[in-house]
Short mmCIF file of C-alpha atoms in Angstrom, two decimals:
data_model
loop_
_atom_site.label_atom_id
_atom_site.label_comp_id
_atom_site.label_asym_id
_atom_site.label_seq_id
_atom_site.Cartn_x
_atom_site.Cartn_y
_atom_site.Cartn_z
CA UNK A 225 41.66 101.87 115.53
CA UNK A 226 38.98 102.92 118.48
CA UNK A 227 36.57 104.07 115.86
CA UNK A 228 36.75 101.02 114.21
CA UNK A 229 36.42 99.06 117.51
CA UNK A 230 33.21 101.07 118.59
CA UNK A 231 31.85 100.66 114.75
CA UNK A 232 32.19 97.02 115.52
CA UNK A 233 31.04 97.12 119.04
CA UNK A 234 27.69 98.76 118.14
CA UNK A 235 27.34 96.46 114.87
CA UNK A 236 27.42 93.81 117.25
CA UNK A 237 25.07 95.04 120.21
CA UNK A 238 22.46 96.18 117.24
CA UNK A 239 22.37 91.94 115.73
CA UNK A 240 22.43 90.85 119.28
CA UNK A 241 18.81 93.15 119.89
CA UNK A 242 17.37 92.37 116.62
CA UNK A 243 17.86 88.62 117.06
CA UNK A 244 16.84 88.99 120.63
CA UNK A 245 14.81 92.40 122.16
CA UNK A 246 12.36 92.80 119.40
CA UNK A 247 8.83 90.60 121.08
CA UNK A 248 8.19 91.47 124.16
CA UNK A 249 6.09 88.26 125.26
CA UNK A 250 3.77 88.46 128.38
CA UNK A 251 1.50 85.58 127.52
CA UNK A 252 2.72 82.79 130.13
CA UNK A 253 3.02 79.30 129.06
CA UNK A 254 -0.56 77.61 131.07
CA UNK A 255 -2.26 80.66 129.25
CA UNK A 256 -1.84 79.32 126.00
CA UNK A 257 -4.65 76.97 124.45
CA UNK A 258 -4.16 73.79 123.41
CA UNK A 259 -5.78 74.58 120.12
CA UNK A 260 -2.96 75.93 117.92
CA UNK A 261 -5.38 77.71 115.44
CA UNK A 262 -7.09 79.00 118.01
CA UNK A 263 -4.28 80.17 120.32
CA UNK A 264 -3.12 82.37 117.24
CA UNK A 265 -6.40 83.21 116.78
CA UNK A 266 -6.06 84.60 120.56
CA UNK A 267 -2.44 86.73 119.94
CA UNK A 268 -3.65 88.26 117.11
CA UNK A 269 -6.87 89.78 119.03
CA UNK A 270 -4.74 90.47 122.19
CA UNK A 271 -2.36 92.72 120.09
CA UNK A 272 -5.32 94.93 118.97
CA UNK A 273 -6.48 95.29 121.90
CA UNK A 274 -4.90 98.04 124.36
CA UNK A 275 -4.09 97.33 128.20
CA UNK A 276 -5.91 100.16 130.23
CA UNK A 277 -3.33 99.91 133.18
CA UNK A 278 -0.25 101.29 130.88
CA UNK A 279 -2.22 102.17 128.02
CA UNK A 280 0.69 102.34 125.51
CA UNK A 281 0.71 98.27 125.59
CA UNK A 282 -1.33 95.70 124.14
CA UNK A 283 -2.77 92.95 126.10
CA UNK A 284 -0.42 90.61 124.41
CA UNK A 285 2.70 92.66 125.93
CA UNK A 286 1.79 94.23 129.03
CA UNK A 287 2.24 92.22 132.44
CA UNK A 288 -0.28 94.09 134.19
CA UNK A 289 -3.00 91.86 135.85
CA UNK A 290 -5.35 93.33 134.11
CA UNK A 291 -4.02 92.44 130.58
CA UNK A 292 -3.84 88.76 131.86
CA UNK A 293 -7.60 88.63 132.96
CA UNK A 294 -8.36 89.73 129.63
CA UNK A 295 -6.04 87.54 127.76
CA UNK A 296 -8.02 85.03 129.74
CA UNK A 297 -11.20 85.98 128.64
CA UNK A 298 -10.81 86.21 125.21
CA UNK A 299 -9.46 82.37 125.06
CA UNK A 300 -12.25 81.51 127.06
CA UNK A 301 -14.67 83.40 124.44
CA UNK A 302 -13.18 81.85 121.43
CA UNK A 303 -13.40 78.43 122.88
CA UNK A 304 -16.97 79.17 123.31
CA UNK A 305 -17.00 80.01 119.76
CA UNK A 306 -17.17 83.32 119.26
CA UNK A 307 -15.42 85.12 116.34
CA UNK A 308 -12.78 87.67 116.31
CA UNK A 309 -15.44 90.43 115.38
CA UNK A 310 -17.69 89.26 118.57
CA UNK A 311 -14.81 89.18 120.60
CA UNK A 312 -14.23 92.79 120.13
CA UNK A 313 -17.27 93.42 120.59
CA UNK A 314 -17.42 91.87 123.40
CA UNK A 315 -14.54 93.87 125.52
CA UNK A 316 -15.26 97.17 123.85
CA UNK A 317 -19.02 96.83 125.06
CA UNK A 318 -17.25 97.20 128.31
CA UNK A 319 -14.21 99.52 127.93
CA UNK A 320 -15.37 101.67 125.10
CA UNK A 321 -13.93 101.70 121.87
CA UNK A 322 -10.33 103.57 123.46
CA UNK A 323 -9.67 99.52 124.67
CA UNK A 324 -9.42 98.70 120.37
CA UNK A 325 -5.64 99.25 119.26
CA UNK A 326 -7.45 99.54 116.02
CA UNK A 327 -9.93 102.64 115.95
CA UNK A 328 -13.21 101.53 114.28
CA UNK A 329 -13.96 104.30 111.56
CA UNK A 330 -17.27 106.03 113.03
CA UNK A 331 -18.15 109.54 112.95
CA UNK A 332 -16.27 110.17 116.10
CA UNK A 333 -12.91 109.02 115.00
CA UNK A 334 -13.40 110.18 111.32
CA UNK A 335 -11.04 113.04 112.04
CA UNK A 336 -8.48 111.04 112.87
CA UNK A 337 -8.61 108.79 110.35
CA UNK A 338 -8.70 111.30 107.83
CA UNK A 339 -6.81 113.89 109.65
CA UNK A 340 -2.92 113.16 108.59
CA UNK A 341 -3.89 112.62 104.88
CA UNK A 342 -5.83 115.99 105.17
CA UNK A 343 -3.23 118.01 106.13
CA UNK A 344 -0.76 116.52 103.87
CA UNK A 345 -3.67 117.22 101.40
CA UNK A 346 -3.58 120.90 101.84
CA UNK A 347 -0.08 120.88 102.74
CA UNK A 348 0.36 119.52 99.00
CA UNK A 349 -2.41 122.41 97.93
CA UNK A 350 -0.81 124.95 99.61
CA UNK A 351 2.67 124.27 98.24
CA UNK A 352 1.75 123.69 94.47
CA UNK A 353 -0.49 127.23 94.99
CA UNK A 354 2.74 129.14 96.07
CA UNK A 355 4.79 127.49 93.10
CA UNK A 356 2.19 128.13 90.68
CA UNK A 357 2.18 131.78 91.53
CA UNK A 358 5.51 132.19 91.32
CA UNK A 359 5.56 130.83 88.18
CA UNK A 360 3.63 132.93 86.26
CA UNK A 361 5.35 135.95 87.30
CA UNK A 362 6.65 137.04 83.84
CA UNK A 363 10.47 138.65 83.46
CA UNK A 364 10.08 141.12 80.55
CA UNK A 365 12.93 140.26 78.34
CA UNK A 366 14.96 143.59 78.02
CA UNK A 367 16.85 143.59 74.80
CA UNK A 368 20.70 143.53 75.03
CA UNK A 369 22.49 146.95 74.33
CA UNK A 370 24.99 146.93 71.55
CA UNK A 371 27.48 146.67 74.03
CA UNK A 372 26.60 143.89 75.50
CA UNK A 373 25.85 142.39 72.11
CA UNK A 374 29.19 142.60 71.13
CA UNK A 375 31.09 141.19 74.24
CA UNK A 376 28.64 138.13 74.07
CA UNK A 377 29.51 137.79 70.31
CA UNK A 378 33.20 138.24 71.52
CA UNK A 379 32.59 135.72 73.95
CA UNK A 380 31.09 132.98 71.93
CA UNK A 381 33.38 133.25 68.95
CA UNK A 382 36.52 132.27 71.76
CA UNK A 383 34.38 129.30 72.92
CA UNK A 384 33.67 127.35 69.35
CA UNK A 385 37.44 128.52 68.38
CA UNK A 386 38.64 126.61 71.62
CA UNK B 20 4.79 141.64 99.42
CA UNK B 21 1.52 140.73 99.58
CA UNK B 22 3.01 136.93 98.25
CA UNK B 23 5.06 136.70 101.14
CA UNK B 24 2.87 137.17 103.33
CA UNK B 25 0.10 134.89 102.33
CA UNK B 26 2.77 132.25 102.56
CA UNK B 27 3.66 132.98 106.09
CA UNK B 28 0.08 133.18 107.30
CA UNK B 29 -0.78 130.00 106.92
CA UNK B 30 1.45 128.13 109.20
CA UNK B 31 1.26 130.84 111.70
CA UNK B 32 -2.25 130.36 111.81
CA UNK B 33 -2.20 126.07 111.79
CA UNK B 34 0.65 126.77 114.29
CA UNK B 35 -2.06 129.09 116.75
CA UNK B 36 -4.83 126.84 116.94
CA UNK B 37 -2.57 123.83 117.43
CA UNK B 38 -1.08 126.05 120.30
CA UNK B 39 -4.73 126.87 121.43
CA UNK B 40 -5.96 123.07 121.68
CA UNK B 41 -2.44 122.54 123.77
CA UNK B 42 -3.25 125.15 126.03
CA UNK B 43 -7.01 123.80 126.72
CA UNK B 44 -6.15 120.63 127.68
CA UNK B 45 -3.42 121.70 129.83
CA UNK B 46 -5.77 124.35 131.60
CA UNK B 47 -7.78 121.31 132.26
CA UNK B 48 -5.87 119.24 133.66
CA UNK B 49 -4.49 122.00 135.49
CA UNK B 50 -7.37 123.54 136.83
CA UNK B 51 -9.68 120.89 137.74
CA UNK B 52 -6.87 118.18 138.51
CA UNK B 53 -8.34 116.33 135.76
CA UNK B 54 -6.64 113.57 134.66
CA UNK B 55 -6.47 112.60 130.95
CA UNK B 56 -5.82 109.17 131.31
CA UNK B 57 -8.78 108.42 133.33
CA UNK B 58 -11.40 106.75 131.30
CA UNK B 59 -15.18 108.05 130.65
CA UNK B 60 -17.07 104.54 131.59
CA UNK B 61 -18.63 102.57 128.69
CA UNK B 62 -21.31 101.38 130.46
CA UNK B 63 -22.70 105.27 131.30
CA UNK B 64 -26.81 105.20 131.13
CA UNK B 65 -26.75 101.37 130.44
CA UNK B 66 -28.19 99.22 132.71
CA UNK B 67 -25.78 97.49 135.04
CA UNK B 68 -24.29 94.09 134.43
CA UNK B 69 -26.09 90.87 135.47
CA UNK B 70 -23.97 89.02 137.93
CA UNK B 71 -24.30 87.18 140.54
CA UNK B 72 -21.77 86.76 143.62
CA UNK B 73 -21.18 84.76 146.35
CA UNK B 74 -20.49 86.41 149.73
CA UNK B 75 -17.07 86.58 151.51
CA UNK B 76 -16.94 83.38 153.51
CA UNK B 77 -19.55 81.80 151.69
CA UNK B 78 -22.15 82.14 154.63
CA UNK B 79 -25.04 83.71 153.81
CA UNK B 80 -26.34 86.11 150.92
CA UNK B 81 -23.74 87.43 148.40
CA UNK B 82 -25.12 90.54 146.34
CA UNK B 83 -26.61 89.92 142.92
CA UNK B 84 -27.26 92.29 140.27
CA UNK B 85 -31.28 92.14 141.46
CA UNK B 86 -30.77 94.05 144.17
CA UNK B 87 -29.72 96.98 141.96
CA UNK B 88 -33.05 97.99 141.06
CA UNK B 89 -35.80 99.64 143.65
CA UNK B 90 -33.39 102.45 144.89
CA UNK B 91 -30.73 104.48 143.97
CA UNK B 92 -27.25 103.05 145.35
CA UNK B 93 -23.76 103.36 145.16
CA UNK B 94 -21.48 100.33 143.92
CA UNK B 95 -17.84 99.92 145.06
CA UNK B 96 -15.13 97.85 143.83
CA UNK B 97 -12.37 97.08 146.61
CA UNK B 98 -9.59 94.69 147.95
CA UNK B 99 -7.83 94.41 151.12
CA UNK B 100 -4.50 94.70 149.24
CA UNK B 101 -5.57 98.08 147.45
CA UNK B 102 -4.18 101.06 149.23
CA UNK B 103 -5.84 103.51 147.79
CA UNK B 104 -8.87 101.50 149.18
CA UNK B 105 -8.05 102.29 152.79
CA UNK B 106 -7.74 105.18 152.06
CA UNK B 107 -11.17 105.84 150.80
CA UNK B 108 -12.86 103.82 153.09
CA UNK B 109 -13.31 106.02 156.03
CA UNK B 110 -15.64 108.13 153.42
CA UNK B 111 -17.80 105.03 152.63
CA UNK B 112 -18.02 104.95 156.05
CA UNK B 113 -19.56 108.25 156.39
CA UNK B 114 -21.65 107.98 153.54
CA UNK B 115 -23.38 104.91 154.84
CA UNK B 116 -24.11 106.16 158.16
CA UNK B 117 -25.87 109.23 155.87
CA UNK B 118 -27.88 106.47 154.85
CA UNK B 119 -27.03 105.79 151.19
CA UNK B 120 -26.62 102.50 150.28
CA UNK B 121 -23.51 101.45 149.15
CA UNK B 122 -23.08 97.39 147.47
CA UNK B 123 -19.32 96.51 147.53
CA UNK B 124 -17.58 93.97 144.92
CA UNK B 125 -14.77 92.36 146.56
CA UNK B 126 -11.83 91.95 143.51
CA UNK B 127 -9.42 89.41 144.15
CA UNK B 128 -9.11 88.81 147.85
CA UNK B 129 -8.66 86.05 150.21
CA UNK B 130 -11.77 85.70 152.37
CA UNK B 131 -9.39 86.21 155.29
CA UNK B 132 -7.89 89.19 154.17
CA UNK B 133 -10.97 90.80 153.26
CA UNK B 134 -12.63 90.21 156.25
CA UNK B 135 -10.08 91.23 158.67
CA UNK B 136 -10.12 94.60 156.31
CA UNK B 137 -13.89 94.95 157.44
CA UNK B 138 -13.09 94.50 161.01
CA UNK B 139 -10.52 96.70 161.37
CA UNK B 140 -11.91 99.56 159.35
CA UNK B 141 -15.53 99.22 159.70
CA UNK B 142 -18.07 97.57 157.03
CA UNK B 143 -20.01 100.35 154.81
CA UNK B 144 -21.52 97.59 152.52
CA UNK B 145 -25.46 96.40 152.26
CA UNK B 146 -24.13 93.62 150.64
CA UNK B 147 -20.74 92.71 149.43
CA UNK B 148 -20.15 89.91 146.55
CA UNK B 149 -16.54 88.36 146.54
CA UNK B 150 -15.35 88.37 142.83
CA UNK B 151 -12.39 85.77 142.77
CA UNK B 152 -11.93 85.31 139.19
CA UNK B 153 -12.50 89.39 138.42
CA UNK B 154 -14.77 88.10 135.33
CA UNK B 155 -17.54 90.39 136.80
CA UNK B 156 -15.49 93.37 137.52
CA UNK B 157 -14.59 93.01 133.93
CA UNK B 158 -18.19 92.90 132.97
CA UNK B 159 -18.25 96.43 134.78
CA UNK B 160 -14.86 97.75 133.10
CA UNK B 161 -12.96 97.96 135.95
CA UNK B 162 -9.34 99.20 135.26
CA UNK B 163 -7.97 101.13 138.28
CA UNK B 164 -9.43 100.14 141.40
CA UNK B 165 -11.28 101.43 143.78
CA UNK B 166 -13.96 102.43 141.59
CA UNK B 167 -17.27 103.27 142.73
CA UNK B 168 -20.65 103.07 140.79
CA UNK B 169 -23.30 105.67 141.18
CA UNK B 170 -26.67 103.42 139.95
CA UNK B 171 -30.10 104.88 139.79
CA UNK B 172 -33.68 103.29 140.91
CA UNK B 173 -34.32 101.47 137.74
CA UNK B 174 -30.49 99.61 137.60
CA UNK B 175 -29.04 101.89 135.20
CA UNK B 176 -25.16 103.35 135.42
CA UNK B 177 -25.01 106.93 135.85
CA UNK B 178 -21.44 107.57 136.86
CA UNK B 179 -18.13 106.03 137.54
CA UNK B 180 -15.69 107.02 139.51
CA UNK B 181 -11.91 105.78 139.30
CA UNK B 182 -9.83 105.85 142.53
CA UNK B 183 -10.29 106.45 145.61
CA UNK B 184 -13.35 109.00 146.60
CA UNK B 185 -12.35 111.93 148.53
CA UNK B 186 -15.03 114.25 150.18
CA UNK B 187 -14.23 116.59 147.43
CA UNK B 188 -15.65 114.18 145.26
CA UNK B 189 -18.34 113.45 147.43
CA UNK B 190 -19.79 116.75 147.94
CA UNK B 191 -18.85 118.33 143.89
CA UNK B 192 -20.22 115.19 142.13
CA UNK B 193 -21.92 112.20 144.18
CA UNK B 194 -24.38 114.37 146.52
CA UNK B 195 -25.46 116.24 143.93
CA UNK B 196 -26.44 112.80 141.14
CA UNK B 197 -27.75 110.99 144.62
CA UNK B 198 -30.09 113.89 145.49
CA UNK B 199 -31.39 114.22 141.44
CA UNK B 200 -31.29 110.64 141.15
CA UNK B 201 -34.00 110.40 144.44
CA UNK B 202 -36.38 112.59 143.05
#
């Protein structure tokens, strides 16, 4: 009866964060533009881009003052005009490319780009190496004696009589 | 034998210089007090930003992004409200009455606030340029404040410095760029 109470309990809890905890929204309302396209235009650029206070946030989420300066400047940039690309551009120019959420691919971050899939790469190599040796290890078939023979035969005549 | 071995190696050895890159970075920030999550400047051997700011109370000159070239000078990015501000300014202090010239960007701060900070704790700056909106300290890539600019006689950024400047700092890393930076 408890278990099933608990089962339920958590059930519950787990709908009421989906529906509710999942966005964590820092953008205040006057922030906003009054431009729809452009105000989506805005979250989608402030989620790439990283908040240097915490670091682990996006501008989008973080409610450092920081974040909210930049949030600020990037609607002001794309009312000027400017597109997504010059945008990032734009604060990166300033911050260095650690600010992009999104690593550009360069020769700096090639290795981590390529890293994961690498390993797994010769990860995969490795393993089918190791089962490909022990494959080809060969069992010399030793021939049965006539003992053996026999109690097989033995054997396999009381399995098609049953 | 030799199978099993081979087998073995290899993740002992990916396992080692995983464990060797670990133990770098933590003799770093170990050793030096380094911190990881302080940011190399973007703006290193560029020439500064052009801005130009009004001055505290509005009376008289504010500093402009002209007077950055002709001599080698320090920039410093400060508020009244930033602790770690007092803390550092009692170096400032010392440093300008060395005779370097240090240009301070006020972030943020009431005029009232900012200038009661100067009276009570003295006033290092050549020139001081009140940055309400913090556009320009974005310009510069401020993210932790203080931070303090070391520019060279032709306007270019030659080294940041986030937080507040202690006299380690001053004497392992500033005197040394101000003295090569005169020449």
């Amino acid at each position: 009866m408890m278990r099933y109470m608990v089962q339920r309990l958590g059930l519950l809890f787990f709908a009421v964060y989906l529906a509710t905890g999942t966005v964590a929204m820092a953008v205040e309302p006057g922030e906003a533009l009054a431009d729809a396209k452009l105000e989506a235009r805005a979250r989608a650029i402030s989620v790439n881009l990283r908040c240097l206070v915490c670091q682990n946030q996006s501008i989008d989420d973080s409610n450092a003052d920081l974040a909210r300066d930049l949030r600020l400047v990037v609607r002001d940039r794309l009312t000027k005009g400017d597109t997504d690309d010059q945008i990032f551009d734009f604060v990166a120019a300033r911050y260095g490319d650690f600010v992009l959420l999104n690593p550009p691919f360069k020769a700096s971050t090639v290795l981590l780009w390529v890293g994961p899939a690498g390993v797994f790469a010769v990860g995969l190599i490795g393993v089918f190496i190791y089962f490909r040796r022990r494959g080809t290890e060969v069992v010399e078939a030793v021939p049965l004696t006539a003992d053996e023979e026999y109690r097989l035969n033995a054997l396999l005549d009381k399995e098609t009589e049953n | 034998m030799g199978k099993i071995r081979s087998a073995f190696v290899f993740p002992i050895a990916i396992f080692l210089s995983l464990a060797a890159i670990f133990a770098i970075y933590l003799y770093q920030v170990g050793i030096d007090g380094k911190v990881i999550s302080d940011l190399p400047s973007a703006l290193i051997n560029k020439p500064a930003p052009t801005f130009k700011l009004p001055s505290i109370d509005g009376e008289g000159a504010g500093f402009s992004s002209k007077q950055l070239t002709g001599s080698v000078s320090l920039v410093n990015v400060w508020a009244s409200w930033c602790l770690p501000c007092r803390i550092e300014h009692p170096v400032l202090m010392r440093l300008a009455k060395e005779g370097v010239t240090i240009y301070g960007i006020n972030y943020k701060d009431p005029p009232a606030a900012a200038t009661a900070f100067l009276t009570e704790l003295g006033n290092p700056f050549k020139s001081i340029g009140a940055d309400r909106t913090g556009r320009t300290a974005i310009d510069w890539g401020i993210y932790g404040y203080p931070e303090t600019f070391v520019i060279d006689r032709t306007g270019h950024i030659r080294y940041r410095h986030v937080g507040p400047i202690s006299a380690d700092d001053i004497s392992d890393k500033i005197y040394p760029l101000l003295k090569a930076l005169e020449k």
